[in-house]
């Protein structure tokens, strides 16, 4: 009966099945069974909860090392070192002697720098109980010091003093050096190994790939007698990071075994370097797609500013139906909606999230707030902000930015004050958001006060962006002399952006002398920047210096300086259409320009004094070159 119940216990997949099996164990008087108890504790923690496992453990009258070890292991798996040490203390109090597994589980519970001292206590216990010669325990100790110490001196000392080493010991030390980027020592150890397995080779290849030394990584790879999918994946990842997609594809084609990581790495690489068709072709050749694969594809379109294709890929993922979106998917898609300003898609993503039971984690909540803000729906953005039970500095900053860019500058400043009153610590990006809100809202006194607060209260050293906000704030308010004095007080040399902020206001307030001075500064710093060149031309035109305008335009033409054309988008029938000025790429451009021409004709007939470029037909090549 015990063996039958043990098999049933091993097959439990949820809390209901576990409780039914537990009831059967108790009903048959096997609650203290030595074979069943350890497994019952294990399964309780895995499919139900740690609390349930603790209740099972505390109810037992069987005090042996296996049951206690399993309880320590459960606490370690749930990152609860306090519970693990409490169980160990109970074990000693009951006179149960620890074994090698006891110490390995305890060390696993301490695998974070916060519990480093606890790990050192375990080390002392290992010495006390005479396990310093046990290679299994020593390997775990070596792994602990490798992960929890900034320096590898402790780990190296353990390694050097080990009376016996196996391939796991060597691999742990090689991997530790490789992870920290010390490939010289990693290679010295690797070449000294008495025996190697595939893990040994993969550790070195992975380390060299991360370090960008693909020449040496390829040499090591070529020496391997036996390779696995990890070997190939490490090489592909390294070549992608080094922008060598040809070499990555060569490794990909050589691999006999490929997994979802292999395919996803190649797809991500192609998208990263703008090879969208190659990425798409490879993506649809994948035998099995995971949510990671879909996320790589969607994120790749985002990174290449093809937000419309990102949304299209997301829709294809849902239609495919074999792989459901996760939180990362929704964060990527929310970003695409925000960049497009597509509120319709944004609302759909939000509805999908709620319908499918996604909760507002900090990352997802931040993404949805940002999305609604960029789509101009501040009511929804504020609602999501208040629904979030946990927030971080990014949450507050995103909300302040959203209010500021949507013209609710006083509300943005009030939210910042609320943030400070709740003792949420702002960072330098938060202050850029607040100062920008003050600039666009004309909140001069609030801006001055915030800048001083940043330095004096929070000890944040201002960056050029903070100084730029204050210059812009003062200049827009007409305080040009104060802005100049502020620039002169800056501890760093002002850049062209600072002068550009001042120039815009000089033009507005008609300060011709200052326009000359600032124009010279900008010309010295960034003479070929198209945006700044256009600003200089417009400033000269504004104050009536048409001769200067002509000469500057001629100089721009001779230098080949071109202003990047603006792009606009519109959503029609669930599809987002993007246009450049005088765009010929749209498949329905004939109809579009026909309607535009008709509208221009209507405007002329009603006698409005509005200047519209009339394109009754598609623009000619010469018109596009203007």
mmCIF file of C-alpha atoms in Angstrom, residues 111-494:
data_model
loop_
_atom_site.group_PDB
_atom_site.id
_atom_site.type_symbol
_atom_site.label_atom_id
_atom_site.label_comp_id
_atom_site.label_asym_id
_atom_site.label_seq_id
_atom_site.Cartn_x
_atom_site.Cartn_y
_atom_site.Cartn_z
ATOM 1 C CA UNK A 111 22.787 31.756 -2.144
ATOM 2 C CA UNK A 112 22.480 35.519 -1.893
ATOM 3 C CA UNK A 113 24.833 38.161 -0.562
ATOM 4 C CA UNK A 114 22.338 39.092 2.152
ATOM 5 C CA UNK A 115 22.849 35.673 3.775
ATOM 6 C CA UNK A 116 26.575 35.377 3.209
ATOM 7 C CA UNK A 117 27.260 35.222 6.945
ATOM 8 C CA UNK A 118 24.792 32.337 7.242
ATOM 9 C CA UNK A 119 26.757 30.483 4.584
ATOM 10 C CA UNK A 120 29.967 31.007 6.541
ATOM 11 C CA UNK A 121 28.235 29.501 9.600
ATOM 12 C CA UNK A 122 27.360 26.439 7.510
ATOM 13 C CA UNK A 123 31.027 26.252 6.457
ATOM 14 C CA UNK A 124 31.989 26.124 10.134
ATOM 15 C CA UNK A 125 29.444 23.333 10.729
ATOM 16 C CA UNK A 126 30.881 21.384 7.773
ATOM 17 C CA UNK A 127 34.312 21.509 9.406
ATOM 18 C CA UNK A 128 32.862 20.603 12.799
ATOM 19 C CA UNK A 129 31.054 17.521 11.481
ATOM 20 C CA UNK A 130 34.045 16.385 9.408
ATOM 21 C CA UNK A 131 32.701 16.841 5.867
ATOM 22 C CA UNK A 132 35.739 18.754 4.545
ATOM 23 C CA UNK A 133 36.842 15.641 2.672
ATOM 24 C CA UNK A 134 33.458 15.076 1.044
ATOM 25 C CA UNK A 135 33.801 16.207 -2.578
ATOM 26 C CA UNK A 136 30.014 16.614 -2.953
ATOM 27 C CA UNK A 137 29.822 19.023 0.012
ATOM 28 C CA UNK A 138 33.008 20.836 -1.024
ATOM 29 C CA UNK A 139 31.656 21.407 -4.538
ATOM 30 C CA UNK A 140 28.514 22.990 -3.084
ATOM 31 C CA UNK A 141 30.654 25.143 -0.808
ATOM 32 C CA UNK A 142 32.768 26.185 -3.789
ATOM 33 C CA UNK A 143 29.606 27.091 -5.720
ATOM 34 C CA UNK A 144 28.307 29.108 -2.750
ATOM 35 C CA UNK A 145 31.455 31.243 -2.440
ATOM 36 C CA UNK A 146 31.592 31.720 -6.230
ATOM 37 C CA UNK A 147 28.058 33.123 -6.305
ATOM 38 C CA UNK A 148 28.015 35.128 -3.085
ATOM 39 C CA UNK A 149 31.442 36.813 -3.015
ATOM 40 C CA UNK A 150 32.439 39.755 -5.175
ATOM 41 C CA UNK A 151 35.996 38.430 -5.222
ATOM 42 C CA UNK A 152 36.888 34.821 -5.993
ATOM 43 C CA UNK A 153 39.574 34.562 -3.311
ATOM 44 C CA UNK A 154 37.341 32.508 -0.956
ATOM 45 C CA UNK A 155 36.274 30.144 -3.744
ATOM 46 C CA UNK A 156 39.830 29.719 -5.033
ATOM 47 C CA UNK A 157 41.058 28.935 -1.532
ATOM 48 C CA UNK A 158 38.388 26.224 -1.153
ATOM 49 C CA UNK A 159 39.354 24.819 -4.561
ATOM 50 C CA UNK A 160 43.094 24.820 -3.824
ATOM 51 C CA UNK A 161 42.610 23.153 -0.421
ATOM 52 C CA UNK A 162 40.257 20.402 -1.637
ATOM 53 C CA UNK A 163 41.871 17.016 -0.914
ATOM 54 C CA UNK A 164 39.931 15.531 -3.804
ATOM 55 C CA UNK A 165 38.509 17.214 -6.901
ATOM 56 C CA UNK A 166 36.249 15.898 -9.630
ATOM 57 C CA UNK A 167 35.245 17.409 -12.969
ATOM 58 C CA UNK A 168 32.402 19.294 -11.224
ATOM 59 C CA UNK A 169 34.958 21.056 -8.986
ATOM 60 C CA UNK A 170 37.010 22.169 -11.968
ATOM 61 C CA UNK A 171 33.923 23.243 -13.919
ATOM 62 C CA UNK A 172 32.678 25.330 -10.999
ATOM 63 C CA UNK A 173 35.961 27.231 -10.782
ATOM 64 C CA UNK A 174 36.330 27.708 -14.553
ATOM 65 C CA UNK A 175 32.722 28.907 -14.782
ATOM 66 C CA UNK A 176 33.229 31.311 -11.870
ATOM 67 C CA UNK A 177 36.166 33.005 -13.623
ATOM 68 C CA UNK A 178 34.323 33.047 -16.957
ATOM 69 C CA UNK A 179 31.181 34.614 -15.460
ATOM 70 C CA UNK A 180 33.295 37.431 -14.019
ATOM 71 C CA UNK A 181 35.001 37.982 -17.362
ATOM 72 C CA UNK A 182 38.439 36.817 -16.219
ATOM 73 C CA UNK A 183 38.984 34.612 -19.247
ATOM 74 C CA UNK A 184 42.760 34.481 -18.822
ATOM 75 C CA UNK A 185 42.513 32.564 -15.524
ATOM 76 C CA UNK A 186 39.525 30.575 -16.791
ATOM 77 C CA UNK A 187 41.597 29.339 -19.737
ATOM 78 C CA UNK A 188 44.606 28.541 -17.547
ATOM 79 C CA UNK A 189 42.421 26.329 -15.342
ATOM 80 C CA UNK A 190 40.635 24.850 -18.344
ATOM 81 C CA UNK A 191 43.904 23.774 -19.970
ATOM 82 C CA UNK A 192 45.058 22.292 -16.624
ATOM 83 C CA UNK A 193 41.985 20.072 -16.177
ATOM 84 C CA UNK A 194 42.813 16.346 -15.896
ATOM 85 C CA UNK A 195 39.517 15.545 -17.608
ATOM 86 C CA UNK A 196 36.831 17.614 -19.287
ATOM 87 C CA UNK A 197 33.197 17.117 -20.166
ATOM 88 C CA UNK A 198 30.908 19.111 -22.433
ATOM 89 C CA UNK A 199 30.074 21.471 -19.553
ATOM 90 C CA UNK A 200 33.762 22.397 -19.290
ATOM 91 C CA UNK A 201 33.972 23.336 -22.958
ATOM 92 C CA UNK A 202 30.649 25.193 -22.905
ATOM 93 C CA UNK A 203 31.697 27.297 -19.898
ATOM 94 C CA UNK A 204 34.782 28.542 -21.753
ATOM 95 C CA UNK A 205 32.946 29.132 -25.043
ATOM 96 C CA UNK A 206 30.172 31.034 -23.277
ATOM 97 C CA UNK A 207 32.685 33.184 -21.405
ATOM 98 C CA UNK A 208 34.670 34.002 -24.558
ATOM 99 C CA UNK A 209 31.449 34.784 -26.462
ATOM 100 C CA UNK A 210 30.316 37.203 -23.777
ATOM 101 C CA UNK A 211 33.762 38.804 -23.822
ATOM 102 C CA UNK A 212 33.487 39.251 -27.585
ATOM 103 C CA UNK A 213 36.548 37.127 -28.377
ATOM 104 C CA UNK A 214 34.888 35.061 -31.102
ATOM 105 C CA UNK A 215 38.181 34.130 -32.762
ATOM 106 C CA UNK A 216 39.343 32.222 -29.685
ATOM 107 C CA UNK A 217 35.811 30.939 -29.015
ATOM 108 C CA UNK A 218 35.757 29.451 -32.531
ATOM 109 C CA UNK A 219 39.141 27.785 -31.985
ATOM 110 C CA UNK A 220 37.908 26.179 -28.747
ATOM 111 C CA UNK A 221 34.642 25.202 -30.448
ATOM 112 C CA UNK A 222 36.566 23.505 -33.272
ATOM 113 C CA UNK A 223 38.508 21.415 -30.717
ATOM 114 C CA UNK A 224 35.352 19.949 -29.182
ATOM 115 C CA UNK A 225 34.941 16.243 -29.824
ATOM 116 C CA UNK A 226 31.343 16.262 -28.559
ATOM 117 C CA UNK A 227 29.034 19.248 -28.789
ATOM 118 C CA UNK A 228 25.487 19.827 -27.647
ATOM 119 C CA UNK A 229 22.852 22.455 -28.306
ATOM 120 C CA UNK A 230 24.307 24.707 -25.573
ATOM 121 C CA UNK A 231 27.633 24.819 -27.439
ATOM 122 C CA UNK A 232 26.000 26.018 -30.637
ATOM 123 C CA UNK A 233 23.748 28.490 -28.833
ATOM 124 C CA UNK A 234 26.744 30.083 -27.098
ATOM 125 C CA UNK A 235 28.500 30.563 -30.445
ATOM 126 C CA UNK A 236 25.404 31.963 -32.160
ATOM 127 C CA UNK A 237 24.773 34.396 -29.305
ATOM 128 C CA UNK A 238 28.389 35.554 -29.435
ATOM 129 C CA UNK A 239 28.391 36.092 -33.190
ATOM 130 C CA UNK A 240 25.071 37.964 -33.026
ATOM 131 C CA UNK A 241 26.503 40.233 -30.327
ATOM 132 C CA UNK A 242 29.485 40.896 -32.619
ATOM 133 C CA UNK A 243 27.181 41.714 -35.581
ATOM 134 C CA UNK A 244 28.426 38.722 -37.580
ATOM 135 C CA UNK A 245 25.180 37.139 -38.773
ATOM 136 C CA UNK A 246 26.961 35.225 -41.541
ATOM 137 C CA UNK A 247 29.075 33.298 -38.996
ATOM 138 C CA UNK A 248 26.038 32.849 -36.742
ATOM 139 C CA UNK A 249 24.091 31.347 -39.672
ATOM 140 C CA UNK A 250 27.001 29.020 -40.447
ATOM 141 C CA UNK A 251 26.938 27.636 -36.877
ATOM 142 C CA UNK A 252 23.141 27.402 -37.060
ATOM 143 C CA UNK A 253 23.299 25.313 -40.234
ATOM 144 C CA UNK A 254 25.947 22.977 -38.721
ATOM 145 C CA UNK A 255 23.900 22.213 -35.599
ATOM 146 C CA UNK A 256 22.306 18.759 -35.643
ATOM 147 C CA UNK A 257 20.130 19.614 -32.663
ATOM 148 C CA UNK A 258 18.369 22.951 -32.302
ATOM 149 C CA UNK A 259 16.026 24.173 -29.609
ATOM 150 C CA UNK A 260 13.785 27.185 -29.226
ATOM 151 C CA UNK A 261 16.725 29.240 -27.898
ATOM 152 C CA UNK A 262 18.692 28.521 -31.086
ATOM 153 C CA UNK A 263 15.915 29.679 -33.378
ATOM 154 C CA UNK A 264 15.031 32.676 -31.205
ATOM 155 C CA UNK A 265 18.672 33.857 -31.088
ATOM 156 C CA UNK A 266 18.861 33.804 -34.891
ATOM 157 C CA UNK A 267 15.522 35.550 -35.321
ATOM 158 C CA UNK A 268 16.492 38.236 -32.792
ATOM 159 C CA UNK A 269 19.825 38.734 -34.539
ATOM 160 C CA UNK A 270 18.289 39.199 -37.970
ATOM 161 C CA UNK A 271 15.744 41.666 -36.635
ATOM 162 C CA UNK A 272 18.374 43.544 -34.636
ATOM 163 C CA UNK A 273 20.357 44.264 -37.803
ATOM 164 C CA UNK A 274 17.346 45.137 -39.919
ATOM 165 C CA UNK A 275 17.037 41.869 -41.870
ATOM 166 C CA UNK A 276 13.289 41.686 -41.292
ATOM 167 C CA UNK A 277 12.486 39.336 -44.169
ATOM 168 C CA UNK A 278 15.208 36.847 -43.182
ATOM 169 C CA UNK A 279 13.942 36.956 -39.599
ATOM 170 C CA UNK A 280 10.351 36.448 -40.635
ATOM 171 C CA UNK A 281 11.229 33.560 -42.965
ATOM 172 C CA UNK A 282 13.262 31.803 -40.276
ATOM 173 C CA UNK A 283 10.590 32.452 -37.666
ATOM 174 C CA UNK A 284 7.923 30.663 -39.691
ATOM 175 C CA UNK A 285 10.284 27.733 -40.304
ATOM 176 C CA UNK A 286 10.555 27.072 -36.564
ATOM 177 C CA UNK A 287 9.222 23.587 -35.771
ATOM 178 C CA UNK A 288 8.097 24.680 -32.320
ATOM 179 C CA UNK A 289 7.506 28.240 -31.224
ATOM 180 C CA UNK A 290 7.473 29.304 -27.601
ATOM 181 C CA UNK A 291 6.344 32.541 -26.036
ATOM 182 C CA UNK A 292 10.050 33.519 -26.025
ATOM 183 C CA UNK A 293 10.151 33.135 -29.825
ATOM 184 C CA UNK A 294 7.069 35.280 -30.342
ATOM 185 C CA UNK A 295 8.388 37.860 -27.892
ATOM 186 C CA UNK A 296 11.699 37.993 -29.781
ATOM 187 C CA UNK A 297 9.862 38.623 -33.043
ATOM 188 C CA UNK A 298 7.530 41.273 -31.625
ATOM 189 C CA UNK A 299 10.333 42.991 -29.677
ATOM 190 C CA UNK A 300 12.513 42.988 -32.790
ATOM 191 C CA UNK A 301 9.919 44.945 -34.738
ATOM 192 C CA UNK A 302 9.685 47.367 -31.812
ATOM 193 C CA UNK A 303 13.438 47.893 -31.770
ATOM 194 C CA UNK A 304 13.365 48.702 -35.480
ATOM 195 C CA UNK A 305 10.490 51.169 -34.982
ATOM 196 C CA UNK A 306 8.101 48.951 -36.962
ATOM 197 C CA UNK A 307 5.387 49.168 -34.366
ATOM 198 C CA UNK A 308 2.656 48.339 -36.883
ATOM 199 C CA UNK A 309 4.377 45.024 -37.665
ATOM 200 C CA UNK A 310 4.800 44.358 -33.924
ATOM 201 C CA UNK A 311 1.026 44.602 -33.486
ATOM 202 C CA UNK A 312 0.490 42.452 -36.562
ATOM 203 C CA UNK A 313 2.811 39.761 -35.159
ATOM 204 C CA UNK A 314 0.934 39.878 -31.847
ATOM 205 C CA UNK A 315 -2.356 39.305 -33.657
ATOM 206 C CA UNK A 316 -0.796 36.373 -35.537
ATOM 207 C CA UNK A 317 0.323 34.911 -32.225
ATOM 208 C CA UNK A 318 -3.242 35.005 -30.912
ATOM 209 C CA UNK A 319 -4.655 33.522 -34.116
ATOM 210 C CA UNK A 320 -2.044 30.736 -34.017
ATOM 211 C CA UNK A 321 -3.289 29.924 -30.513
ATOM 212 C CA UNK A 322 -0.621 27.348 -29.650
ATOM 213 C CA UNK A 323 1.277 29.737 -27.420
ATOM 214 C CA UNK A 324 -0.401 32.252 -25.136
ATOM 215 C CA UNK A 325 1.090 35.695 -24.451
ATOM 216 C CA UNK A 326 2.810 36.284 -21.140
ATOM 217 C CA UNK A 327 3.520 39.461 -19.207
ATOM 218 C CA UNK A 328 6.586 40.245 -21.334
ATOM 219 C CA UNK A 329 4.469 40.024 -24.496
ATOM 220 C CA UNK A 330 1.962 42.529 -23.148
ATOM 221 C CA UNK A 331 4.724 44.922 -22.067
ATOM 222 C CA UNK A 332 6.220 44.857 -25.585
ATOM 223 C CA UNK A 333 2.826 45.284 -27.266
ATOM 224 C CA UNK A 334 1.859 48.113 -24.908
ATOM 225 C CA UNK A 335 5.077 49.873 -25.918
ATOM 226 C CA UNK A 336 4.167 49.501 -29.610
ATOM 227 C CA UNK A 337 0.686 50.931 -28.989
ATOM 228 C CA UNK A 338 2.206 53.872 -27.129
ATOM 229 C CA UNK A 339 4.681 54.688 -29.886
ATOM 230 C CA UNK A 340 1.912 54.582 -32.470
ATOM 231 C CA UNK A 341 -0.462 56.554 -30.271
ATOM 232 C CA UNK A 342 -3.061 53.916 -31.118
ATOM 233 C CA UNK A 343 -5.643 54.164 -28.351
ATOM 234 C CA UNK A 344 -7.898 51.582 -30.008
ATOM 235 C CA UNK A 345 -5.149 48.951 -29.884
ATOM 236 C CA UNK A 346 -4.172 50.126 -26.402
ATOM 237 C CA UNK A 347 -7.692 49.640 -25.080
ATOM 238 C CA UNK A 348 -7.803 46.201 -26.671
ATOM 239 C CA UNK A 349 -4.530 45.166 -25.004
ATOM 240 C CA UNK A 350 -5.806 46.454 -21.659
ATOM 241 C CA UNK A 351 -9.087 44.531 -22.071
ATOM 242 C CA UNK A 352 -7.177 41.371 -23.022
ATOM 243 C CA UNK A 353 -5.036 41.745 -19.926
ATOM 244 C CA UNK A 354 -8.052 42.033 -17.605
ATOM 245 C CA UNK A 355 -10.020 39.280 -19.342
ATOM 246 C CA UNK A 356 -7.147 36.803 -19.037
ATOM 247 C CA UNK A 357 -6.380 37.497 -15.386
ATOM 248 C CA UNK A 358 -3.100 39.394 -15.713
ATOM 249 C CA UNK A 359 -2.388 41.321 -12.534
ATOM 250 C CA UNK A 360 -0.631 44.657 -12.374
ATOM 251 C CA UNK A 361 2.967 43.795 -11.661
ATOM 252 C CA UNK A 362 5.224 46.823 -11.416
ATOM 253 C CA UNK A 363 6.652 46.297 -14.918
ATOM 254 C CA UNK A 364 3.306 45.687 -16.613
ATOM 255 C CA UNK A 365 1.623 48.520 -14.748
ATOM 256 C CA UNK A 366 4.395 50.915 -15.781
ATOM 257 C CA UNK A 367 4.041 49.850 -19.424
ATOM 258 C CA UNK A 368 0.245 50.347 -19.427
ATOM 259 C CA UNK A 369 0.545 53.776 -17.761
ATOM 260 C CA UNK A 370 3.104 54.820 -20.371
ATOM 261 C CA UNK A 371 0.918 53.466 -23.169
ATOM 262 C CA UNK A 372 -2.204 55.367 -22.133
ATOM 263 C CA UNK A 373 -0.164 58.523 -21.530
ATOM 264 C CA UNK A 374 1.324 58.437 -25.032
ATOM 265 C CA UNK A 375 -2.142 57.781 -26.470
ATOM 266 C CA UNK A 376 -3.466 60.859 -24.646
ATOM 267 C CA UNK A 377 -5.874 58.950 -22.388
ATOM 268 C CA UNK A 378 -4.797 60.337 -19.026
ATOM 269 C CA UNK A 379 -7.999 59.252 -17.305
ATOM 270 C CA UNK A 380 -7.129 55.591 -17.919
ATOM 271 C CA UNK A 381 -3.473 56.208 -17.108
ATOM 272 C CA UNK A 382 -4.339 57.696 -13.715
ATOM 273 C CA UNK A 383 -6.810 54.851 -13.044
ATOM 274 C CA UNK A 384 -4.111 52.223 -13.663
ATOM 275 C CA UNK A 385 -1.687 54.149 -11.443
ATOM 276 C CA UNK A 386 -4.145 54.056 -8.544
ATOM 277 C CA UNK A 387 -4.926 50.353 -9.119
ATOM 278 C CA UNK A 388 -1.290 49.377 -8.660
ATOM 279 C CA UNK A 389 -0.678 48.001 -5.173
ATOM 280 C CA UNK A 390 3.103 48.270 -5.567
ATOM 281 C CA UNK A 391 5.022 51.080 -7.234
ATOM 282 C CA UNK A 392 8.639 51.884 -7.899
ATOM 283 C CA UNK A 393 10.422 55.095 -8.859
ATOM 284 C CA UNK A 394 9.769 54.276 -12.533
ATOM 285 C CA UNK A 395 6.020 54.140 -11.842
ATOM 286 C CA UNK A 396 6.006 57.617 -10.327
ATOM 287 C CA UNK A 397 8.297 59.020 -13.009
ATOM 288 C CA UNK A 398 6.207 57.539 -15.845
ATOM 289 C CA UNK A 399 3.046 59.029 -14.377
ATOM 290 C CA UNK A 400 4.668 62.456 -13.930
ATOM 291 C CA UNK A 401 5.965 62.341 -17.532
ATOM 292 C CA UNK A 402 2.519 61.357 -18.792
ATOM 293 C CA UNK A 403 0.812 64.255 -17.074
ATOM 294 C CA UNK A 404 3.489 66.675 -18.265
ATOM 295 C CA UNK A 405 3.381 65.695 -21.953
ATOM 296 C CA UNK A 406 -0.408 65.892 -21.912
ATOM 297 C CA UNK A 407 -0.430 69.460 -20.636
ATOM 298 C CA UNK A 408 -1.398 68.653 -17.041
ATOM 299 C CA UNK A 409 1.717 70.277 -15.655
ATOM 300 C CA UNK A 410 0.356 71.399 -12.280
ATOM 301 C CA UNK A 411 -1.050 67.909 -11.724
ATOM 302 C CA UNK A 412 2.401 66.494 -12.563
ATOM 303 C CA UNK A 413 4.044 68.763 -10.013
ATOM 304 C CA UNK A 414 1.414 67.893 -7.382
ATOM 305 C CA UNK A 415 2.061 64.190 -7.989
ATOM 306 C CA UNK A 416 5.775 64.770 -7.433
ATOM 307 C CA UNK A 417 4.995 66.463 -4.112
ATOM 308 C CA UNK A 418 2.810 63.482 -3.161
ATOM 309 C CA UNK A 419 5.667 61.151 -4.096
ATOM 310 C CA UNK A 420 8.028 63.018 -1.759
ATOM 311 C CA UNK A 421 5.459 63.101 1.058
ATOM 312 C CA UNK A 422 5.148 59.283 0.844
ATOM 313 C CA UNK A 423 8.951 59.031 1.110
ATOM 314 C CA UNK A 424 9.296 57.450 -2.334
ATOM 315 C CA UNK A 425 12.845 58.311 -3.383
ATOM 316 C CA UNK A 426 13.003 60.192 -6.734
ATOM 317 C CA UNK A 427 16.005 59.718 -9.021
ATOM 318 C CA UNK A 428 17.634 61.980 -11.593
ATOM 319 C CA UNK A 429 15.137 60.931 -14.302
ATOM 320 C CA UNK A 430 12.229 61.843 -12.032
ATOM 321 C CA UNK A 431 13.648 65.352 -11.671
ATOM 322 C CA UNK A 432 13.986 65.707 -15.445
ATOM 323 C CA UNK A 433 10.281 64.825 -15.716
ATOM 324 C CA UNK A 434 9.292 67.316 -13.005
ATOM 325 C CA UNK A 435 11.467 70.122 -14.397
ATOM 326 C CA UNK A 436 10.035 69.470 -17.880
ATOM 327 C CA UNK A 437 6.523 69.778 -16.428
ATOM 328 C CA UNK A 438 7.517 73.087 -14.830
ATOM 329 C CA UNK A 439 8.973 74.276 -18.150
ATOM 330 C CA UNK A 440 5.918 73.479 -20.232
ATOM 331 C CA UNK A 441 3.535 74.744 -17.548
ATOM 332 C CA UNK A 442 5.404 77.996 -16.961
ATOM 333 C CA UNK A 443 5.933 77.086 -13.295
ATOM 334 C CA UNK A 444 9.061 79.164 -12.791
ATOM 335 C CA UNK A 445 9.159 79.309 -8.990
ATOM 336 C CA UNK A 446 8.310 75.613 -8.702
ATOM 337 C CA UNK A 447 11.105 74.809 -11.149
ATOM 338 C CA UNK A 448 13.674 76.811 -9.227
ATOM 339 C CA UNK A 449 12.572 75.184 -5.977
ATOM 340 C CA UNK A 450 12.684 71.674 -7.467
ATOM 341 C CA UNK A 451 16.209 72.156 -8.826
ATOM 342 C CA UNK A 452 17.417 73.290 -5.401
ATOM 343 C CA UNK A 453 15.568 70.398 -3.725
ATOM 344 C CA UNK A 454 17.246 67.896 -6.039
ATOM 345 C CA UNK A 455 20.701 69.094 -5.015
ATOM 346 C CA UNK A 456 20.214 69.982 -1.356
ATOM 347 C CA UNK A 457 17.643 67.463 -0.132
ATOM 348 C CA UNK A 458 18.302 64.412 -2.316
ATOM 349 C CA UNK A 459 21.998 64.952 -3.049
ATOM 350 C CA UNK A 460 21.616 64.341 -6.792
ATOM 351 C CA UNK A 461 24.314 65.934 -8.926
ATOM 352 C CA UNK A 462 22.634 67.786 -11.825
ATOM 353 C CA UNK A 463 23.327 66.554 -15.339
ATOM 354 C CA UNK A 464 23.315 68.582 -18.531
ATOM 355 C CA UNK A 465 19.646 67.603 -19.025
ATOM 356 C CA UNK A 466 18.647 69.215 -15.697
ATOM 357 C CA UNK A 467 20.490 72.413 -16.568
ATOM 358 C CA UNK A 468 18.804 72.387 -19.976
ATOM 359 C CA UNK A 469 15.363 72.228 -18.355
ATOM 360 C CA UNK A 470 16.092 75.250 -16.158
ATOM 361 C CA UNK A 471 17.522 77.263 -19.059
ATOM 362 C CA UNK A 472 14.427 76.439 -21.116
ATOM 363 C CA UNK A 473 12.159 77.322 -18.169
ATOM 364 C CA UNK A 474 13.785 80.702 -17.560
ATOM 365 C CA UNK A 475 14.057 81.571 -21.252
ATOM 366 C CA UNK A 476 10.429 80.736 -22.022
ATOM 367 C CA UNK A 477 9.359 82.981 -19.152
ATOM 368 C CA UNK A 478 11.360 85.849 -20.678
ATOM 369 C CA UNK A 479 14.076 85.791 -18.009
ATOM 370 C CA UNK A 480 16.837 85.795 -20.621
ATOM 371 C CA UNK A 481 19.469 87.509 -18.480
ATOM 372 C CA UNK A 482 18.883 85.065 -15.631
ATOM 373 C CA UNK A 483 19.125 82.191 -18.123
ATOM 374 C CA UNK A 484 22.491 83.506 -19.373
ATOM 375 C CA UNK A 485 23.788 83.840 -15.796
ATOM 376 C CA UNK A 486 22.578 80.329 -15.047
ATOM 377 C CA UNK A 487 24.448 78.968 -18.083
ATOM 378 C CA UNK A 488 27.635 80.723 -16.952
ATOM 379 C CA UNK A 489 27.300 79.113 -13.489
ATOM 380 C CA UNK A 490 27.169 75.585 -14.931
ATOM 381 C CA UNK A 491 30.095 73.371 -13.851
ATOM 382 C CA UNK A 492 30.288 71.844 -17.352
ATOM 383 C CA UNK A 493 30.548 73.400 -20.799
ATOM 384 C CA UNK A 494 27.054 74.039 -22.218
#
